[in-house]
PDB file of C-alpha atoms in Angstrom:
ATOM      1  CA  MET F   1     151.071 327.026 142.549  1.00 84.00           C
ATOM      2  CA  ILE F   2     150.408 328.305 139.040  1.00 92.00           C
ATOM      3  CA  GLN F   3     153.473 330.039 137.617  1.00 97.00           C
ATOM      4  CA  ARG F   4     153.423 332.984 135.228  1.00 98.00           C
ATOM      5  CA  LEU F   5     156.103 333.628 132.585  1.00 98.00           C
ATOM      6  CA  LEU F   6     156.461 336.955 130.804  1.00 98.00           C
ATOM      7  CA  LEU F   7     157.304 336.396 127.133  1.00 98.00           C
ATOM      8  CA  ALA F   8     158.983 339.334 125.392  1.00 98.00           C
ATOM      9  CA  ASN F   9     159.391 338.490 121.725  1.00 98.00           C
ATOM     10  CA  ASP F  10     158.133 339.275 118.242  1.00 98.00           C
ATOM     11  CA  LEU F  11     154.706 338.145 117.063  1.00 98.00           C
ATOM     12  CA  PRO F  12     154.477 336.942 113.433  1.00 98.00           C
ATOM     13  CA  GLY F  13     151.173 336.506 111.644  1.00 97.00           C
ATOM     14  CA  VAL F  14     152.594 333.712 109.450  1.00 97.00           C
ATOM     15  CA  GLY F  15     155.461 331.392 110.347  1.00 96.00           C
ATOM     16  CA  LYS F  16     155.466 329.571 113.660  1.00 96.00           C
ATOM     17  CA  VAL F  17     158.314 331.235 115.538  1.00 97.00           C
ATOM     18  CA  ALA F  18     158.755 333.470 118.587  1.00 98.00           C
ATOM     19  CA  LEU F  19     155.484 334.095 120.482  1.00 98.00           C
ATOM     20  CA  ALA F  20     153.569 331.899 118.040  1.00 98.00           C
ATOM     21  CA  THR F  21     155.690 329.018 119.307  1.00 98.00           C
ATOM     22  CA  SER F  22     156.096 329.928 122.972  1.00 98.00           C
ATOM     23  CA  ILE F  23     152.399 330.378 123.781  1.00 98.00           C
ATOM     24  CA  PRO F  24     151.245 326.802 123.028  1.00 98.00           C
ATOM     25  CA  LEU F  25     154.341 325.310 124.671  1.00 98.00           C
ATOM     26  CA  ALA F  26     153.724 327.228 127.883  1.00 98.00           C
ATOM     27  CA  ALA F  27     150.065 326.202 127.838  1.00 98.00           C
ATOM     28  CA  ALA F  28     151.024 322.544 127.424  1.00 98.00           C
ATOM     29  CA  CYS F  29     153.342 322.852 130.430  1.00 98.00           C
ATOM     30  CA  GLN F  30     150.518 324.465 132.430  1.00 98.00           C
ATOM     31  CA  VAL F  31     152.272 327.812 132.838  1.00 98.00           C
ATOM     32  CA  GLU F  32     150.370 331.056 132.351  1.00 98.00           C
ATOM     33  CA  THR F  33     151.883 333.755 130.157  1.00 98.00           C
ATOM     34  CA  MET F  34     152.073 337.511 129.988  1.00 98.00           C
ATOM     35  CA  LEU F  35     152.749 338.687 126.446  1.00 98.00           C
ATOM     36  CA  LEU F  36     155.000 341.591 125.545  1.00 98.00           C
ATOM     37  CA  PRO F  37     155.073 341.695 121.716  1.00 98.00           C
ATOM     38  CA  THR F  38     158.226 343.617 120.824  1.00 98.00           C
ATOM     39  CA  VAL F  39     157.567 343.689 117.075  1.00 98.00           C
ATOM     40  CA  LEU F  40     154.475 342.843 115.035  1.00 98.00           C
ATOM     41  CA  LEU F  41     155.226 341.103 111.736  1.00 97.00           C
ATOM     42  CA  SER F  42     152.988 339.960 108.916  1.00 97.00           C
ATOM     43  CA  SER F  43     155.330 336.951 108.714  1.00 96.00           C
ATOM     44  CA  HIS F  44     158.748 336.114 110.080  1.00 95.00           C
ATOM     45  CA  THR F  45     161.663 337.503 108.096  1.00 92.00           C
ATOM     46  CA  GLY F  46     163.245 334.200 107.093  1.00 89.00           C
ATOM     47  CA  GLY F  47     162.511 334.312 103.387  1.00 87.00           C
ATOM     48  CA  PHE F  48     158.947 335.561 103.002  1.00 93.00           C
ATOM     49  CA  PRO F  49     158.639 338.548 100.635  1.00 94.00           C
ATOM     50  CA  ASP F  50     157.056 341.932 101.426  1.00 96.00           C
ATOM     51  CA  VAL F  51     157.128 341.541 105.203  1.00 95.00           C
ATOM     52  CA  VAL F  52     155.222 344.272 107.052  1.00 97.00           C
ATOM     53  CA  SER F  53     156.437 345.102 110.540  1.00 96.00           C
ATOM     54  CA  GLN F  54     155.839 347.531 113.386  1.00 97.00           C
ATOM     55  CA  GLU F  55     158.234 348.085 116.272  1.00 96.00           C
ATOM     56  CA  LEU F  56     156.492 348.505 119.628  1.00 97.00           C
ATOM     57  CA  THR F  57     159.034 350.179 121.917  1.00 97.00           C
ATOM     58  CA  ASP F  58     156.657 352.919 123.103  1.00 96.00           C
ATOM     59  CA  LEU F  59     153.790 350.474 123.563  1.00 97.00           C
ATOM     60  CA  ASN F  60     156.078 348.147 125.521  1.00 97.00           C
ATOM     61  CA  ARG F  61     156.849 350.994 127.912  1.00 97.00           C
ATOM     62  CA  ALA F  62     153.128 351.538 128.465  1.00 98.00           C
ATOM     63  CA  TYR F  63     152.527 347.792 128.974  1.00 98.00           C
ATOM     64  CA  LEU F  64     155.203 347.576 131.639  1.00 97.00           C
ATOM     65  CA  GLY F  65     153.943 350.743 133.301  1.00 97.00           C
ATOM     66  CA  GLN F  66     150.484 349.287 133.726  1.00 97.00           C
ATOM     67  CA  TRP F  67     151.798 345.908 134.872  1.00 97.00           C
ATOM     68  CA  LYS F  68     153.858 347.529 137.628  1.00 95.00           C
ATOM     69  CA  LYS F  69     150.699 349.190 138.939  1.00 96.00           C
ATOM     70  CA  LEU F  70     148.864 345.864 138.903  1.00 96.00           C
ATOM     71  CA  ASN F  71     151.518 344.232 141.117  1.00 90.00           C
ATOM     72  CA  LEU F  72     151.330 341.011 139.136  1.00 93.00           C
ATOM     73  CA  GLU F  73     153.291 338.008 140.338  1.00 94.00           C
ATOM     74  CA  VAL F  74     155.757 336.961 137.654  1.00 98.00           C
ATOM     75  CA  ALA F  75     157.933 333.882 138.092  1.00 98.00           C
ATOM     76  CA  GLY F  76     160.301 334.852 135.299  1.00 98.00           C
ATOM     77  CA  ILE F  77     160.887 336.800 132.106  1.00 98.00           C
ATOM     78  CA  LEU F  78     162.046 335.291 128.811  1.00 98.00           C
ATOM     79  CA  SER F  79     163.411 337.897 126.431  1.00 98.00           C
ATOM     80  CA  GLY F  80     163.853 337.125 122.748  1.00 98.00           C
ATOM     81  CA  TYR F  81     163.822 339.260 119.615  1.00 97.00           C
ATOM     82  CA  CYS F  82     163.824 342.984 120.309  1.00 97.00           C
ATOM     83  CA  ARG F  83     164.435 345.811 117.855  1.00 94.00           C
ATOM     84  CA  SER F  84     165.928 348.581 119.975  1.00 95.00           C
ATOM     85  CA  PRO F  85     168.334 349.024 122.876  1.00 97.00           C
ATOM     86  CA  GLN F  86     165.488 350.798 124.663  1.00 97.00           C
ATOM     87  CA  GLN F  87     163.421 347.603 124.719  1.00 97.00           C
ATOM     88  CA  LEU F  88     166.318 345.750 126.318  1.00 98.00           C
ATOM     89  CA  SER F  89     166.787 348.369 129.037  1.00 97.00           C
ATOM     90  CA  GLN F  90     163.033 348.400 129.722  1.00 97.00           C
ATOM     91  CA  LEU F  91     163.126 344.660 130.386  1.00 97.00           C
ATOM     92  CA  ALA F  92     166.192 344.896 132.613  1.00 97.00           C
ATOM     93  CA  ILE F  93     164.591 347.636 134.707  1.00 97.00           C
ATOM     94  CA  TYR F  94     161.262 345.798 134.995  1.00 97.00           C
ATOM     95  CA  ALA F  95     162.953 342.539 136.010  1.00 97.00           C
ATOM     96  CA  LYS F  96     164.901 344.374 138.711  1.00 96.00           C
ATOM     97  CA  GLU F  97     161.866 346.266 139.986  1.00 96.00           C
ATOM     98  CA  ILE F  98     159.716 343.165 140.381  1.00 96.00           C
ATOM     99  CA  GLU F  99     162.677 341.017 141.484  1.00 96.00           C
ATOM    100  CA  THR F 100     162.110 338.157 139.057  1.00 97.00           C
ATOM    101  CA  PRO F 101     164.578 335.932 137.158  1.00 97.00           C
ATOM    102  CA  LEU F 102     165.492 337.069 133.647  1.00 98.00           C
ATOM    103  CA  ILE F 103     166.202 334.456 130.972  1.00 98.00           C
ATOM    104  CA  VAL F 104     167.835 335.968 127.886  1.00 98.00           C
ATOM    105  CA  ASP F 105     167.878 334.534 124.388  1.00 98.00           C
ATOM    106  CA  PRO F 106     170.177 337.206 122.881  1.00 98.00           C
ATOM    107  CA  ILE F 107     168.753 337.085 119.363  1.00 98.00           C
ATOM    108  CA  MET F 108     170.925 339.338 117.215  1.00 97.00           C
ATOM    109  CA  GLY F 109     172.947 337.286 114.747  1.00 96.00           C
ATOM    110  CA  ASP F 110     173.882 333.971 113.155  1.00 96.00           C
ATOM    111  CA  ASN F 111     176.529 332.535 110.843  1.00 95.00           C
ATOM    112  CA  GLY F 112     179.080 335.047 112.079  1.00 96.00           C
ATOM    113  CA  ARG F 113     177.046 338.163 111.274  1.00 96.00           C
ATOM    114  CA  LEU F 114     174.599 340.528 112.958  1.00 96.00           C
ATOM    115  CA  TYR F 115     171.057 340.332 111.669  1.00 94.00           C
ATOM    116  CA  SER F 116     170.004 343.123 109.332  1.00 89.00           C
ATOM    117  CA  GLY F 117     169.178 346.335 111.171  1.00 89.00           C
ATOM    118  CA  PHE F 118     171.227 345.600 114.279  1.00 94.00           C
ATOM    119  CA  THR F 119     174.142 347.832 115.270  1.00 94.00           C
ATOM    120  CA  PRO F 120     177.128 347.739 117.645  1.00 95.00           C
ATOM    121  CA  SER F 121     175.091 349.832 120.097  1.00 96.00           C
ATOM    122  CA  TYR F 122     172.516 347.049 120.229  1.00 97.00           C
ATOM    123  CA  VAL F 123     175.276 344.546 121.018  1.00 98.00           C
ATOM    124  CA  GLU F 124     176.422 346.741 123.905  1.00 97.00           C
ATOM    125  CA  ALA F 125     172.846 346.963 125.202  1.00 97.00           C
ATOM    126  CA  MET F 126     172.570 343.171 124.999  1.00 98.00           C
ATOM    127  CA  LYS F 127     175.770 342.828 127.028  1.00 98.00           C
ATOM    128  CA  GLU F 128     174.167 344.973 129.712  1.00 97.00           C
ATOM    129  CA  LEU F 129     170.966 342.929 129.662  1.00 97.00           C
ATOM    130  CA  ALA F 130     172.979 339.717 130.031  1.00 98.00           C
ATOM    131  CA  GLN F 131     174.468 341.145 133.226  1.00 96.00           C
ATOM    132  CA  SER F 132     170.996 340.947 134.791  1.00 96.00           C
ATOM    133  CA  ALA F 133     170.217 337.416 133.612  1.00 98.00           C
ATOM    134  CA  THR F 134     170.093 334.146 135.506  1.00 98.00           C
ATOM    135  CA  LEU F 135     170.306 332.142 132.265  1.00 98.00           C
ATOM    136  CA  ILE F 136     171.459 333.107 128.767  1.00 98.00           C
ATOM    137  CA  LEU F 137     171.090 331.053 125.588  1.00 98.00           C
ATOM    138  CA  PRO F 138     173.378 332.433 122.853  1.00 98.00           C
ATOM    139  CA  ASN F 139     174.317 330.699 119.637  1.00 98.00           C
ATOM    140  CA  LEU F 140     177.946 330.697 118.503  1.00 98.00           C
ATOM    141  CA  THR F 141     177.630 334.053 116.745  1.00 98.00           C
ATOM    142  CA  GLU F 142     175.946 335.725 119.690  1.00 98.00           C
ATOM    143  CA  ALA F 143     178.481 334.308 122.138  1.00 98.00           C
ATOM    144  CA  ALA F 144     181.262 335.750 119.982  1.00 98.00           C
ATOM    145  CA  LEU F 145     179.538 339.143 119.910  1.00 98.00           C
ATOM    146  CA  LEU F 146     179.007 339.134 123.676  1.00 98.00           C
ATOM    147  CA  THR F 147     182.639 338.261 124.383  1.00 98.00           C
ATOM    148  CA  GLY F 148     184.360 340.180 121.581  1.00 97.00           C
ATOM    149  CA  ARG F 149     186.002 336.964 120.413  1.00 97.00           C
ATOM    150  CA  ASP F 150     186.293 335.828 116.819  1.00 97.00           C
ATOM    151  CA  TYR F 151     183.458 333.705 115.451  1.00 98.00           C
ATOM    152  CA  LEU F 152     184.462 330.038 115.515  1.00 97.00           C
ATOM    153  CA  GLY F 153     183.050 329.314 112.070  1.00 95.00           C
ATOM    154  CA  ASP F 154     182.276 325.778 110.943  1.00 90.00           C
ATOM    155  CA  PHE F 155     185.381 324.019 112.198  1.00 92.00           C
ATOM    156  CA  TYR F 156     186.055 323.760 115.918  1.00 96.00           C
ATOM    157  CA  ASP F 157     186.440 321.191 118.654  1.00 96.00           C
ATOM    158  CA  ILE F 158     185.177 320.787 122.192  1.00 96.00           C
ATOM    159  CA  GLN F 159     188.122 322.752 123.579  1.00 97.00           C
ATOM    160  CA  ASP F 160     187.157 325.746 121.417  1.00 98.00           C
ATOM    161  CA  ILE F 161     183.592 325.521 122.737  1.00 98.00           C
ATOM    162  CA  GLU F 162     184.749 325.341 126.339  1.00 98.00           C
ATOM    163  CA  ASP F 163     187.108 328.306 125.872  1.00 98.00           C
ATOM    164  CA  LEU F 164     184.244 330.392 124.427  1.00 98.00           C
ATOM    165  CA  ILE F 165     181.917 329.477 127.284  1.00 98.00           C
ATOM    166  CA  ILE F 166     184.532 330.226 129.939  1.00 98.00           C
ATOM    167  CA  SER F 167     185.222 333.598 128.335  1.00 98.00           C
ATOM    168  CA  LEU F 168     181.514 334.418 128.436  1.00 98.00           C
ATOM    169  CA  ALA F 169     181.138 333.083 131.987  1.00 98.00           C
ATOM    170  CA  GLU F 170     183.788 335.559 133.143  1.00 97.00           C
ATOM    171  CA  GLN F 171     181.555 338.412 131.980  1.00 95.00           C
ATOM    172  CA  VAL F 172     178.178 337.302 133.344  1.00 97.00           C
ATOM    173  CA  SER F 173     176.880 335.676 136.512  1.00 97.00           C
ATOM    174  CA  ALA F 174     174.290 333.662 134.574  1.00 98.00           C
ATOM    175  CA  ASP F 175     174.263 330.004 133.702  1.00 98.00           C
ATOM    176  CA  ILE F 176     174.890 329.513 129.976  1.00 98.00           C
ATOM    177  CA  VAL F 177     173.355 327.238 127.368  1.00 98.00           C
ATOM    178  CA  LEU F 178     175.397 327.606 124.180  1.00 98.00           C
ATOM    179  CA  THR F 179     173.152 326.510 121.324  1.00 98.00           C
ATOM    180  CA  GLY F 180     173.669 325.194 117.803  1.00 97.00           C
ATOM    181  CA  ILE F 181     176.991 323.449 118.362  1.00 98.00           C
ATOM    182  CA  THR F 182     177.885 320.710 115.903  1.00 96.00           C
ATOM    183  CA  PHE F 183     180.581 318.073 115.714  1.00 91.00           C
ATOM    184  CA  GLY F 184     180.455 316.635 112.214  1.00 85.00           C
ATOM    185  CA  ASP F 185     177.413 316.444 109.949  1.00 86.00           C
ATOM    186  CA  ARG F 186     175.269 314.150 112.083  1.00 92.00           C
ATOM    187  CA  GLN F 187     174.920 315.853 115.452  1.00 96.00           C
ATOM    188  CA  ILE F 188     173.755 319.209 116.742  1.00 97.00           C
ATOM    189  CA  GLY F 189     173.146 320.260 120.295  1.00 98.00           C
ATOM    190  CA  VAL F 190     174.029 322.498 123.222  1.00 98.00           C
ATOM    191  CA  ALA F 191     176.694 322.971 125.863  1.00 98.00           C
ATOM    192  CA  TYR F 192     175.408 323.775 129.350  1.00 98.00           C
ATOM    193  CA  PHE F 193     177.592 325.683 131.827  1.00 98.00           C
ATOM    194  CA  GLN F 194     176.673 326.023 135.495  1.00 98.00           C
ATOM    195  CA  GLN F 195     178.224 328.952 137.308  1.00 97.00           C
ATOM    196  CA  GLU F 196     177.890 327.220 140.675  1.00 95.00           C
ATOM    197  CA  THR F 197     179.919 324.158 139.734  1.00 96.00           C
ATOM    198  CA  GLY F 198     181.916 325.413 136.749  1.00 97.00           C
ATOM    199  CA  GLU F 199     180.954 322.239 134.886  1.00 97.00           C
ATOM    200  CA  ILE F 200     180.264 322.124 131.144  1.00 98.00           C
ATOM    201  CA  THR F 201     177.991 319.371 129.826  1.00 98.00           C
ATOM    202  CA  THR F 202     177.132 318.776 126.179  1.00 98.00           C
ATOM    203  CA  TYR F 203     173.868 317.309 124.943  1.00 98.00           C
ATOM    204  CA  MET F 204     173.526 316.269 121.312  1.00 98.00           C
ATOM    205  CA  SER F 205     170.762 315.118 118.993  1.00 97.00           C
ATOM    206  CA  GLN F 206     170.407 314.214 115.339  1.00 97.00           C
ATOM    207  CA  LYS F 207     171.190 316.886 112.751  1.00 97.00           C
ATOM    208  CA  TYR F 208     169.018 317.065 109.642  1.00 96.00           C
ATOM    209  CA  GLN F 209     170.135 318.464 106.301  1.00 92.00           C
ATOM    210  CA  ALA F 210     167.479 321.168 106.240  1.00 95.00           C
ATOM    211  CA  HIS F 211     166.999 324.639 107.710  1.00 94.00           C
ATOM    212  CA  PHE F 212     164.194 324.877 110.249  1.00 97.00           C
ATOM    213  CA  PHE F 213     162.645 328.042 111.651  1.00 96.00           C
ATOM    214  CA  GLY F 214     161.792 328.129 115.342  1.00 97.00           C
ATOM    215  CA  THR F 215     163.989 325.447 116.900  1.00 98.00           C
ATOM    216  CA  GLY F 216     165.735 328.042 119.054  1.00 97.00           C
ATOM    217  CA  ASP F 217     162.391 329.403 120.250  1.00 98.00           C
ATOM    218  CA  ILE F 218     161.263 325.933 121.296  1.00 98.00           C
ATOM    219  CA  LEU F 219     164.480 325.334 123.219  1.00 98.00           C
ATOM    220  CA  SER F 220     164.570 328.710 124.974  1.00 98.00           C
ATOM    221  CA  THR F 221     160.890 328.478 125.914  1.00 98.00           C
ATOM    222  CA  LEU F 222     161.130 324.995 127.395  1.00 98.00           C
ATOM    223  CA  LEU F 223     164.264 325.844 129.356  1.00 98.00           C
ATOM    224  CA  ALA F 224     162.696 329.059 130.640  1.00 98.00           C
ATOM    225  CA  LEU F 225     159.645 327.076 131.763  1.00 98.00           C
ATOM    226  CA  ALA F 226     161.914 324.568 133.501  1.00 98.00           C
ATOM    227  CA  THR F 227     163.829 327.380 135.193  1.00 98.00           C
ATOM    228  CA  ILE F 228     160.775 328.971 136.788  1.00 98.00           C
ATOM    229  CA  GLU F 229     159.560 325.542 137.900  1.00 98.00           C
ATOM    230  CA  ASN F 230     162.953 324.810 139.514  1.00 97.00           C
ATOM    231  CA  ILE F 231     163.523 321.830 137.222  1.00 98.00           C
ATOM    232  CA  SER F 232     167.181 320.954 136.685  1.00 98.00           C
ATOM    233  CA  LEU F 233     168.364 321.809 133.189  1.00 98.00           C
ATOM    234  CA  HIS F 234     170.210 318.498 133.191  1.00 98.00           C
ATOM    235  CA  GLN F 235     166.710 316.993 133.018  1.00 98.00           C
ATOM    236  CA  ALA F 236     165.043 319.701 130.944  1.00 98.00           C
ATOM    237  CA  ILE F 237     167.588 319.849 128.122  1.00 98.00           C
ATOM    238  CA  PRO F 238     167.214 316.168 127.092  1.00 98.00           C
ATOM    239  CA  LEU F 239     163.422 316.571 127.249  1.00 98.00           C
ATOM    240  CA  ALA F 240     163.578 319.650 125.023  1.00 98.00           C
ATOM    241  CA  LEU F 241     165.953 318.065 122.496  1.00 98.00           C
ATOM    242  CA  ASP F 242     163.783 314.951 122.279  1.00 98.00           C
ATOM    243  CA  PHE F 243     160.665 317.076 121.724  1.00 98.00           C
ATOM    244  CA  ILE F 244     162.448 319.060 119.009  1.00 98.00           C
ATOM    245  CA  ASP F 245     163.764 315.928 117.298  1.00 98.00           C
ATOM    246  CA  LYS F 246     160.331 314.296 117.112  1.00 98.00           C
ATOM    247  CA  SER F 247     158.832 317.551 115.836  1.00 98.00           C
ATOM    248  CA  LEU F 248     161.477 317.943 113.130  1.00 98.00           C
ATOM    249  CA  LYS F 249     160.881 314.409 111.867  1.00 98.00           C
ATOM    250  CA  GLN F 250     157.139 315.079 111.772  1.00 98.00           C
ATOM    251  CA  THR F 251     157.704 318.375 109.958  1.00 98.00           C
ATOM    252  CA  LEU F 252     159.866 316.757 107.279  1.00 98.00           C
ATOM    253  CA  SER F 253     157.214 314.076 106.726  1.00 97.00           C
ATOM    254  CA  LEU F 254     154.726 316.767 105.677  1.00 96.00           C
ATOM    255  CA  ASN F 255     156.744 317.706 102.596  1.00 95.00           C
ATOM    256  CA  ARG F 256     155.693 321.336 102.933  1.00 95.00           C
ATOM    257  CA  ASP F 257     157.500 324.685 102.924  1.00 95.00           C
ATOM    258  CA  LEU F 258     159.708 324.724 106.023  1.00 97.00           C
ATOM    259  CA  GLN F 259     159.254 328.484 106.336  1.00 96.00           C
ATOM    260  CA  LEU F 260     155.819 327.808 107.806  1.00 96.00           C
ATOM    261  CA  GLY F 261     157.421 326.496 110.970  1.00 96.00           C
ATOM    262  CA  ILE F 262     157.815 323.292 112.944  1.00 98.00           C
ATOM    263  CA  TYR F 263     154.826 320.994 113.306  1.00 98.00           C
ATOM    264  CA  PHE F 264     155.103 320.195 117.011  1.00 98.00           C
ATOM    265  CA  GLU F 265     151.382 320.012 117.808  1.00 98.00           C
ATOM    266  CA  PRO F 266     151.155 316.178 117.693  1.00 98.00           C
ATOM    267  CA  PHE F 267     153.585 315.975 120.625  1.00 98.00           C
ATOM    268  CA  LEU F 268     152.102 318.584 122.974  1.00 98.00           C
ATOM    269  CA  ALA F 269     150.192 316.027 125.044  1.00 98.00           C
ATOM    270  CA  GLU F 270     153.350 313.947 125.408  1.00 98.00           C
ATOM    271  CA  LEU F 271     155.260 317.091 126.393  1.00 98.00           C
ATOM    272  CA  GLN F 272     152.664 317.919 129.036  1.00 98.00           C
ATOM    273  CA  GLU F 273     152.989 314.490 130.613  1.00 98.00           C
ATOM    274  CA  ALA F 274     156.800 314.497 130.561  1.00 98.00           C
ATOM    275  CA  PHE F 275     157.035 318.037 131.955  1.00 98.00           C
ATOM    276  CA  GLN F 276     154.588 317.217 134.733  1.00 97.00           C
ATOM    277  CA  LYS F 277     156.697 314.228 135.773  1.00 97.00           C
ATOM    278  CA  LEU F 278     159.745 316.474 136.066  1.00 98.00           C
ATOM    279  CA  LYS F 279     157.768 318.969 138.156  1.00 97.00           C
ATOM    280  CA  GLU F 280     156.711 316.216 140.540  1.00 96.00           C
ATOM    281  CA  LYS F 281     160.361 315.316 141.175  1.00 92.00           C
ATOM    282  CA  VAL F 282     161.260 318.832 142.338  1.00 90.00           C
TER     283      VAL F 282
END
């Protein structure tokens, strides 16, 4: 059966992040997509000057209104960057109405701070959205915002990570993938919490001394695709981290401006094959 994933995220003209990343990954994994562009951007906002943007809250409402009338089958929704609490509530309502899993990447901050333009009311709306999710993928900053705990900063241990996850797990019924955790200068990865078992498992990969744009979008997309295909995240997370690692090495070899995004295209065929093997095991 062909699955269909609704992608709610921003769409940049330049800079391979958000929808520009998710669309080819979904295609490689043979999953159809429905696109809900939350914000149109001339480029992503990670350093490019004179960015032009247009928020699409009203248009999103019209999109979802038509889709409800069409009675489309949707295997899941992946929500990413939104610009208003209204967009978050629209997604929560639509997911409930069509009875489909909601995967939430609560994009709203990093390095201990909210992104520019976000407010405490947006954080509260994100907390409400997370209540409807089956899987959430916060970074350390976002997990702190969702729980009201202090940001861990740069120095923490595995016990601190587990305490943060448990605090978040008490507030949501979703499984949790806490992203961007590091232990030392050489490793970066995720901690995966399963509500059903209460187990926390960490998965690490090599950390590079460079700032990449779009790694989180790759991870959230691949794990959302695995979720709707009923693939265990214990299998999907290593696949995703390996794909990201190979892509980062390839990107660094280009010696180009990293703002342009991650050069993952050479590994899409390999991703397709690996993802298909996981699907066949389900």
